[in-house]
Backbone as a printed PyTorch tensor [residue, N CA C, xyz], in Angstrom:
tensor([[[  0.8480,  -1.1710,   0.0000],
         [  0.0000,   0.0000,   0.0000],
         [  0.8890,   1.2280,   0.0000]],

        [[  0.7110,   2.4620,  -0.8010],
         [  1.4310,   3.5250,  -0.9500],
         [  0.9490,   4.6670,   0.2220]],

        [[  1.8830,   5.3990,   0.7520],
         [  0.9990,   6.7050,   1.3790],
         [  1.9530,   7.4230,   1.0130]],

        [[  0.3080,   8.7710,   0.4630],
         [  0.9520,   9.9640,  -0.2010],
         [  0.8980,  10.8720,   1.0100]],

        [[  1.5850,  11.7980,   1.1110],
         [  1.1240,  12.7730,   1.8220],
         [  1.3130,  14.1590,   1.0840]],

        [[  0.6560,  15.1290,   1.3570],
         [  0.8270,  16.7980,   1.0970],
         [  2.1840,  17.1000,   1.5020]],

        [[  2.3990,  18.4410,   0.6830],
         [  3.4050,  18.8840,   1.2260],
         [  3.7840,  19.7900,   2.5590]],

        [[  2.3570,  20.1500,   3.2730],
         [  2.7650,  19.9140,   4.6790],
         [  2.8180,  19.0070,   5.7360]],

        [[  2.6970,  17.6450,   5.0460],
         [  3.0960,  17.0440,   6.0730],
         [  4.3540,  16.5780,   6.2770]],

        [[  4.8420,  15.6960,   6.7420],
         [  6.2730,  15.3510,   6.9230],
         [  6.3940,  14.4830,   5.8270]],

        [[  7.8330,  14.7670,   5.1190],
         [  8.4620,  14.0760,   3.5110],
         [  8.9180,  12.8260,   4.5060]],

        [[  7.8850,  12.0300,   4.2880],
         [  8.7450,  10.4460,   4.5900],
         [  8.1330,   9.5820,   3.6960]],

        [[  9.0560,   8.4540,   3.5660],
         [  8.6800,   7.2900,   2.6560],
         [  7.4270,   6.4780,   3.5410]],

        [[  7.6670,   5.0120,   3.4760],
         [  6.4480,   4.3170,   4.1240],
         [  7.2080,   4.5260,   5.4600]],

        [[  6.1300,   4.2910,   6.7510],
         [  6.5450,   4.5850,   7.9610],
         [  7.4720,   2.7300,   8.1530]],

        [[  8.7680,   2.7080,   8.8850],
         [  9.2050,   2.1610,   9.3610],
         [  8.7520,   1.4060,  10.8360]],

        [[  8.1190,   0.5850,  10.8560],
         [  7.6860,   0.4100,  12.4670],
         [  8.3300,   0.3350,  13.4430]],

        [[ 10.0060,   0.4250,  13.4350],
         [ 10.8710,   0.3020,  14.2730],
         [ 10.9200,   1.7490,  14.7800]],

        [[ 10.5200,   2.9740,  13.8250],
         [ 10.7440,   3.9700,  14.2580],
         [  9.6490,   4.6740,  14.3850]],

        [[  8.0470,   4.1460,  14.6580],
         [  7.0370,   4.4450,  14.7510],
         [  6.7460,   5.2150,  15.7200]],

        [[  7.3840,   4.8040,  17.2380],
         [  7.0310,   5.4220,  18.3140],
         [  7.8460,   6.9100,  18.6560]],

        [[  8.7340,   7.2870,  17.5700],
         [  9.4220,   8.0950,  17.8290],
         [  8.5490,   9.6310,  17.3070]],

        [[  7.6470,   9.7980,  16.5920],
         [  6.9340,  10.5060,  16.1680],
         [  7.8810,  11.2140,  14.9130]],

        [[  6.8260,  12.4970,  14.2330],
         [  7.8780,  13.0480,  13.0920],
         [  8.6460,  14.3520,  13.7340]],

        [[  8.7460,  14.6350,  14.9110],
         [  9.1820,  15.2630,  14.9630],
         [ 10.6820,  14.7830,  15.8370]],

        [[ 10.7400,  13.4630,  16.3410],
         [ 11.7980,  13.4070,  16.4940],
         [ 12.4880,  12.4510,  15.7860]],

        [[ 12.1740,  12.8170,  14.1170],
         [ 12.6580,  11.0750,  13.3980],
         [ 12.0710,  10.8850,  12.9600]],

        [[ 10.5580,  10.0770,  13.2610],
         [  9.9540,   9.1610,  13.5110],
         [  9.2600,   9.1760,  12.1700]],

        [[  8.2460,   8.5730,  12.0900],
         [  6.8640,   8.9570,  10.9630],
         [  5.5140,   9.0310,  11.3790]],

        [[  4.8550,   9.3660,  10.4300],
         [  3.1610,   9.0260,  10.5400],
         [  2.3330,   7.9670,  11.0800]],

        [[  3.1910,   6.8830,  11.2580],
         [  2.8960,   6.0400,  11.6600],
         [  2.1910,   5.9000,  13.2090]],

        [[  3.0190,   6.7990,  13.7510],
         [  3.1410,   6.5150,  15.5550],
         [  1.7700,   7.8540,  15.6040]],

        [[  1.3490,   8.6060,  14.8790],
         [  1.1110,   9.7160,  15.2480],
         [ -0.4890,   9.1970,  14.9570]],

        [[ -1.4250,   9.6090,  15.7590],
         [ -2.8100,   9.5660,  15.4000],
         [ -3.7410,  10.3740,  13.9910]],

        [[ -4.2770,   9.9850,  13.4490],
         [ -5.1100,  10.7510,  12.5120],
         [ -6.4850,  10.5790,  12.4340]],

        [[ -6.7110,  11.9020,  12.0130],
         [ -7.9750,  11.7630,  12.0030],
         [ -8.4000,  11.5630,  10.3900]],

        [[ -9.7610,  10.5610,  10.5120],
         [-10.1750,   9.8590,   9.6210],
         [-11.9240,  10.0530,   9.5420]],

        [[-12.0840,  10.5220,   8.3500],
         [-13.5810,  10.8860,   8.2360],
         [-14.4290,   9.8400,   7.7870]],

        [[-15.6780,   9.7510,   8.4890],
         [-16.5670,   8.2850,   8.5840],
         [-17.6030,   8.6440,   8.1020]],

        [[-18.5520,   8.1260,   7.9710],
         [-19.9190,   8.0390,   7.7990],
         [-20.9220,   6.7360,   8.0900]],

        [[-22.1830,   7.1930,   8.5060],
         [-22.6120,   5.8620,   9.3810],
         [-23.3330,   5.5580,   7.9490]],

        [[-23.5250,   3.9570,   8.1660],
         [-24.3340,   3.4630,   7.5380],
         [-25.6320,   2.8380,   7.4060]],

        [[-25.9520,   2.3530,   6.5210],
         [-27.7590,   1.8500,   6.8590],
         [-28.0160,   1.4080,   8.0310]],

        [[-27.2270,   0.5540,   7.9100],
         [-27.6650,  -0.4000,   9.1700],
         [-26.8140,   0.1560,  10.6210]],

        [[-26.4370,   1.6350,  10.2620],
         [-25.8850,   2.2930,  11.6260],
         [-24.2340,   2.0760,  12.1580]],

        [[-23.6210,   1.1510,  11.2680],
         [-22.2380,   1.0750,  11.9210],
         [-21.3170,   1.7630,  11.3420]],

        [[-20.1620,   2.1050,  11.7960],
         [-19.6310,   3.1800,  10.7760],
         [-18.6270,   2.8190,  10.3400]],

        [[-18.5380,   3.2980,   8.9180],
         [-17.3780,   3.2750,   8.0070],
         [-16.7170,   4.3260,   7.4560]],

        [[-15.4320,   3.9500,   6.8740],
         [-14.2560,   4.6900,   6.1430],
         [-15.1640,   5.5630,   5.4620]],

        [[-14.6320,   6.8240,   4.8810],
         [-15.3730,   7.6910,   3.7130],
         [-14.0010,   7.5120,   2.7210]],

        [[-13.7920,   7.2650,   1.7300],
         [-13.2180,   7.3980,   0.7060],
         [-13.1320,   8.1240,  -0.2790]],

        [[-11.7720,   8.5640,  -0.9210],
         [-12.0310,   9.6870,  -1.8240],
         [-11.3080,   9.3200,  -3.0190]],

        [[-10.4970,   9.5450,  -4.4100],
         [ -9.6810,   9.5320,  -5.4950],
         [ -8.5070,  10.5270,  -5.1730]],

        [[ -7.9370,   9.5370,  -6.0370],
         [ -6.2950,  10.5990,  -6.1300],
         [ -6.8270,  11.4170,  -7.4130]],

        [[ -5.5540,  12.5620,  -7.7330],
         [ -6.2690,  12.6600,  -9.1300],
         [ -6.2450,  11.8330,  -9.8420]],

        [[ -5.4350,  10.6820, -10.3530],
         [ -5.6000,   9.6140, -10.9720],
         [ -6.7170,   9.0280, -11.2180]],

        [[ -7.4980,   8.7210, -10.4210],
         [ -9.0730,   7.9370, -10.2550],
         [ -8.7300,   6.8370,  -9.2790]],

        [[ -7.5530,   6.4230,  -8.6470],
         [ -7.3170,   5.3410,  -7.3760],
         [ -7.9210,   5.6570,  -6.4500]],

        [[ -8.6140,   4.1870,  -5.6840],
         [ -9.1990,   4.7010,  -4.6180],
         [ -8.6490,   4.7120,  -3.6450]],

        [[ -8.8780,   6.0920,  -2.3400],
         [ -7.7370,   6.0360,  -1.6380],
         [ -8.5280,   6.7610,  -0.0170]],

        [[ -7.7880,   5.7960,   0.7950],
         [ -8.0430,   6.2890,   2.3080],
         [ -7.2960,   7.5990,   2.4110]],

        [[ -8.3770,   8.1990,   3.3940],
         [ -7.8570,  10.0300,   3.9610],
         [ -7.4790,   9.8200,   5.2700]],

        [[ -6.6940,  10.5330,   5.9260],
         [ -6.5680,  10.7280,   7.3270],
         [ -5.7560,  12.0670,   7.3890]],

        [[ -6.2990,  12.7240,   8.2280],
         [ -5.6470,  14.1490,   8.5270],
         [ -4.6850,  14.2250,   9.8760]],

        [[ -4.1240,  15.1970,   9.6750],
         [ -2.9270,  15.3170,  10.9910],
         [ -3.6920,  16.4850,  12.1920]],

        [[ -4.9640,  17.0580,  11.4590],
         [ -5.5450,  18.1170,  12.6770],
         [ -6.7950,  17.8790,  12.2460]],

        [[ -7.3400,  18.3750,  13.0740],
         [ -8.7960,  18.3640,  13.1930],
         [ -9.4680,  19.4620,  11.8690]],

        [[ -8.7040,  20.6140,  12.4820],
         [ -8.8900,  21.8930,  11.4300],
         [ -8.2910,  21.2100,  10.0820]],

        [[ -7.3790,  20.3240,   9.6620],
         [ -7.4470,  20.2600,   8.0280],
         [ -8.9050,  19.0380,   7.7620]],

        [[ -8.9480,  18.0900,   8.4200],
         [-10.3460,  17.6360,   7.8860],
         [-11.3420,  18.7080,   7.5420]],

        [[-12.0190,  19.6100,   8.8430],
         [-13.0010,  20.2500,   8.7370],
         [-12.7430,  20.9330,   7.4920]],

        [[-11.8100,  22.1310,   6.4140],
         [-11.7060,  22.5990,   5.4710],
         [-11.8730,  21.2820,   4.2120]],

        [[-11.3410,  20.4650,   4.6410],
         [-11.8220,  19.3910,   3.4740],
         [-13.3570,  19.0200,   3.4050]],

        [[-13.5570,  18.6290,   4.5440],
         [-14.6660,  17.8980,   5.1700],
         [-16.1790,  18.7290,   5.4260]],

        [[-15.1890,  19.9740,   6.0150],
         [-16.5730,  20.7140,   6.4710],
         [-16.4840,  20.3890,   8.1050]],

        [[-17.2970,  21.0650,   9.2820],
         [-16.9650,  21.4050,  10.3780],
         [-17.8570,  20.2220,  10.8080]],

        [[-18.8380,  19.6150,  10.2110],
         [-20.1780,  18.6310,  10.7730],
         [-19.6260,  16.5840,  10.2420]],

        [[-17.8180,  17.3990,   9.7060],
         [-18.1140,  15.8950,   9.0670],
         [-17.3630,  14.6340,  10.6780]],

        [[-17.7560,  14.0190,  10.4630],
         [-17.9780,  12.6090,  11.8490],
         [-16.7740,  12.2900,  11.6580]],

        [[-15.5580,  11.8200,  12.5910],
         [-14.5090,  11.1600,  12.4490],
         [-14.1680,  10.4950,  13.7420]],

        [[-13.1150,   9.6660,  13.5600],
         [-12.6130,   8.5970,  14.3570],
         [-10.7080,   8.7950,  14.2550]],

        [[ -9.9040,   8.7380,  15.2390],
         [ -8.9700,   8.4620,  15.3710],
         [ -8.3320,   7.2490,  15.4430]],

        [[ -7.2040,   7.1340,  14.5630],
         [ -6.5180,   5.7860,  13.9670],
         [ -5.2040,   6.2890,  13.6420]],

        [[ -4.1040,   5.2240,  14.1400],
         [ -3.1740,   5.5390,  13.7610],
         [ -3.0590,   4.9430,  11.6160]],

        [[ -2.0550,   5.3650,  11.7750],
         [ -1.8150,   5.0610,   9.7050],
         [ -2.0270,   3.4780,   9.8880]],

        [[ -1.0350,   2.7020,  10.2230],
         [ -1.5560,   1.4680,  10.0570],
         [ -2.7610,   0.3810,  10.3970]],

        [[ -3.1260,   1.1640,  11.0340],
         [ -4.3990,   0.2800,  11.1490],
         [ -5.7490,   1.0460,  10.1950]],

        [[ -5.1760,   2.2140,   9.8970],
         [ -6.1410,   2.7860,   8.4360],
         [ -5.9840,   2.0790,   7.2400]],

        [[ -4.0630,   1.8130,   7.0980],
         [ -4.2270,   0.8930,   6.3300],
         [ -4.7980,  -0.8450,   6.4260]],

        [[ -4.6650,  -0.9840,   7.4750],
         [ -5.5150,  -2.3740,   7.4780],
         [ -7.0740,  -2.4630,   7.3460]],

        [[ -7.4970,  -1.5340,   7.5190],
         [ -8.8920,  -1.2540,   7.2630],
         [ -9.1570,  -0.8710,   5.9580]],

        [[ -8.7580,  -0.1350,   5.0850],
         [ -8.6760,   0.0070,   3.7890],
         [ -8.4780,  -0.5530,   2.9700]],

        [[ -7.3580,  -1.3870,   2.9700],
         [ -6.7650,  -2.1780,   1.7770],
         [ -7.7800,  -3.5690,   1.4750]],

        [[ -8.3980,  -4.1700,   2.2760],
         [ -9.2010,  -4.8810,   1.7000],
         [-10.6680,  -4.5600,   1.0640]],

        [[-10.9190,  -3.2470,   1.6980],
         [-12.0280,  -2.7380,   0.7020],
         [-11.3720,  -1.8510,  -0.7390]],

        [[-10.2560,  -2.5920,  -1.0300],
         [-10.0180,  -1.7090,  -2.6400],
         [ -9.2070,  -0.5320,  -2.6040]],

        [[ -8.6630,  -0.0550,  -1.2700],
         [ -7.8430,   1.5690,  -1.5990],
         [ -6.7670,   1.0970,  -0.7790]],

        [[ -5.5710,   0.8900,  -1.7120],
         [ -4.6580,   0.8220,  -1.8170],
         [ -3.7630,   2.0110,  -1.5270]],

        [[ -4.3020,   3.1110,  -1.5500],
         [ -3.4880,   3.9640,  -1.3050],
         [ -4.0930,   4.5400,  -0.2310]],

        [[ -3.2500,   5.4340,   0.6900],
         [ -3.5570,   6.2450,   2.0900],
         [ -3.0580,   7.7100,   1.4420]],

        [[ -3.6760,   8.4670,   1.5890],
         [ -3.4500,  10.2160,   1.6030],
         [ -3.4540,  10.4160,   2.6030]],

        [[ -2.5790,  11.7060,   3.4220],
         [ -2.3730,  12.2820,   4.7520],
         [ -2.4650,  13.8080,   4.6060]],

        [[ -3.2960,  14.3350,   4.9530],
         [ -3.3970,  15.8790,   4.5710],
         [ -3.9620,  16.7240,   3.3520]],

        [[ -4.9220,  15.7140,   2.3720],
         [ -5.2000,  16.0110,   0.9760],
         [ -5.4940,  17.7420,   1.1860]],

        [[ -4.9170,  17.8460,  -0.3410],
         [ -5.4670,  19.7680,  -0.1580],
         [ -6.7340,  20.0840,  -0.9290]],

        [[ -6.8370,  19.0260,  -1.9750],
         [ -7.6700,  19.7600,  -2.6650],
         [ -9.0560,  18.2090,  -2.5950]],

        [[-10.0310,  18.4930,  -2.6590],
         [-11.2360,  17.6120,  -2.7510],
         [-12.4960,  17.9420,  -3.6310]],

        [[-12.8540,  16.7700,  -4.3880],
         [-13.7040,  17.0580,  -5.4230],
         [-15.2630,  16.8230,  -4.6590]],

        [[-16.3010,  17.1590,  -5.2850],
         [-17.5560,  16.6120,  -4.8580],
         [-17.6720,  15.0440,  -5.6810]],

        [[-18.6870,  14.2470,  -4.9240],
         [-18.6120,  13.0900,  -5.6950],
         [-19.2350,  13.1810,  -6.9000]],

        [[-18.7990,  11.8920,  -8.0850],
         [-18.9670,  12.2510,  -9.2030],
         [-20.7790,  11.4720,  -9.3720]],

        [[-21.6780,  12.2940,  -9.9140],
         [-22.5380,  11.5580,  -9.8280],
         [-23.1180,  11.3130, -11.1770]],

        [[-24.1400,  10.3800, -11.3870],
         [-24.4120,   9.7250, -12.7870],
         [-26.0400,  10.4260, -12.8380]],

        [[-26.6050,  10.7920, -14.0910],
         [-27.1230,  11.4190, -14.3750],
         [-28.1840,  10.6280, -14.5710]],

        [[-29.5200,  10.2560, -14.2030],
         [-30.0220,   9.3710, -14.8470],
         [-31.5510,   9.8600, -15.9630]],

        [[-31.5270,   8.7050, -16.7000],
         [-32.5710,   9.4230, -17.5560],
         [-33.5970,  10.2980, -17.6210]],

        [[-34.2590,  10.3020, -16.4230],
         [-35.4180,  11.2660, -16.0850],
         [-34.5100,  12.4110, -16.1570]],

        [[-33.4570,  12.4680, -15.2960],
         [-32.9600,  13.7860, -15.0240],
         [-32.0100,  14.8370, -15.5460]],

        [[-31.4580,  13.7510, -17.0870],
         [-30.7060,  13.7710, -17.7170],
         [-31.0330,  15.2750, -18.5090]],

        [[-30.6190,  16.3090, -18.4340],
         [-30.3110,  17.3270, -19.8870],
         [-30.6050,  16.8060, -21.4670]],

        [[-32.0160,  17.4760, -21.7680],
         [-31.6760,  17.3450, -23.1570],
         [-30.5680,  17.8570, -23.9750]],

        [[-30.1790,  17.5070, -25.1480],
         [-29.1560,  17.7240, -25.8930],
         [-29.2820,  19.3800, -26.5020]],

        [[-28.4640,  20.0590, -26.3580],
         [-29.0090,  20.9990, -26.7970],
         [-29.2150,  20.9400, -28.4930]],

        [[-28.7100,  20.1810, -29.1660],
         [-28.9380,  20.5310, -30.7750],
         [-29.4870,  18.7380, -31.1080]],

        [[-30.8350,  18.6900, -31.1250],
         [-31.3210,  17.1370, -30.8740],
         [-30.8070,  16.8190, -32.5370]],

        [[-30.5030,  15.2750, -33.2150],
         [-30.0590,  15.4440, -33.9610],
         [-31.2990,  14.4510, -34.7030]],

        [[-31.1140,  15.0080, -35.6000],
         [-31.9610,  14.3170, -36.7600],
         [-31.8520,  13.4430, -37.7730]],

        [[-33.0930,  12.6450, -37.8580],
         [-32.9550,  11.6360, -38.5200],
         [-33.6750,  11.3110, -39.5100]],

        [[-33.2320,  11.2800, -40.9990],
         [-34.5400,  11.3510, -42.4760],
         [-35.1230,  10.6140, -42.3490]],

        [[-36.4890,  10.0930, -42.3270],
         [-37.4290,   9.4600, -42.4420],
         [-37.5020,   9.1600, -43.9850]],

        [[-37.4940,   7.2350, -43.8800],
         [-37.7090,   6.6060, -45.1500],
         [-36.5760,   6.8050, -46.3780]],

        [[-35.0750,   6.7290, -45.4810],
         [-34.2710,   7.0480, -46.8330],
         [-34.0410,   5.7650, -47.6490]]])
């Protein structure tokens, strides 16, 4: 599993677990450090990961280093849970997101599908000769 992070967070490769407990500020990595991770409950009430895209289109777990960078991503009402990185990644990687982001800056709305009722006519409908 890859983790990207922003460029304010700390430039480290994958976290080392030998040097997990040391945090990033003395060494250490992301690993040891808690994040916050935005959830959402589900039907049946239990809660899960929220997931987002790289720009690529990969699907990829979020976790923030403050409270205040979720909320600007997230918004001030969005629900979260604290997790360190690896156990985000153990929770992630078998639902399909392979990758972990730490600090994303920029966030899209989700992409949604248009369906026929609601679909936009074409603006220039195109035509078709009758009986050629």
């Amino acid at each position: 599993m890859e983790l990207v992070t922003s460029e304010s967070a700390a430039e480290t490769a994958d976290p080392d677990p030998a040097t997990a407990a040391a945090g990033p500020a003395n060494g250490g990595t992301l690993s040891g450090r808690p994040l916050y991770v935005p959830v959402r409950t589900g039907a049946e009430g239990g809660t899960h990961l929220r997931f987002a895209r790289t720009p690529g289109g990969a699907r990829t777990a979020v976790g923030f280093t403050s409270r205040r960078l979720l909320a600007e991503a997230f918004g001030d009402q969005q629900p979260w849970v604290l997790l360190a990185e690896p156990a985000l990644r153990a929770l992630a990687e078998p639902l399909g997101a392979a990758v972990v982001t730490v600090d994303p800056r920029a966030t899209a709305a989700p992409r949604t599908v248009a369906s026929p009722r609601t679909a936009p006519a074409p603006a220039h409908p195109r035509r078709v000769p009758v009986g050629s």
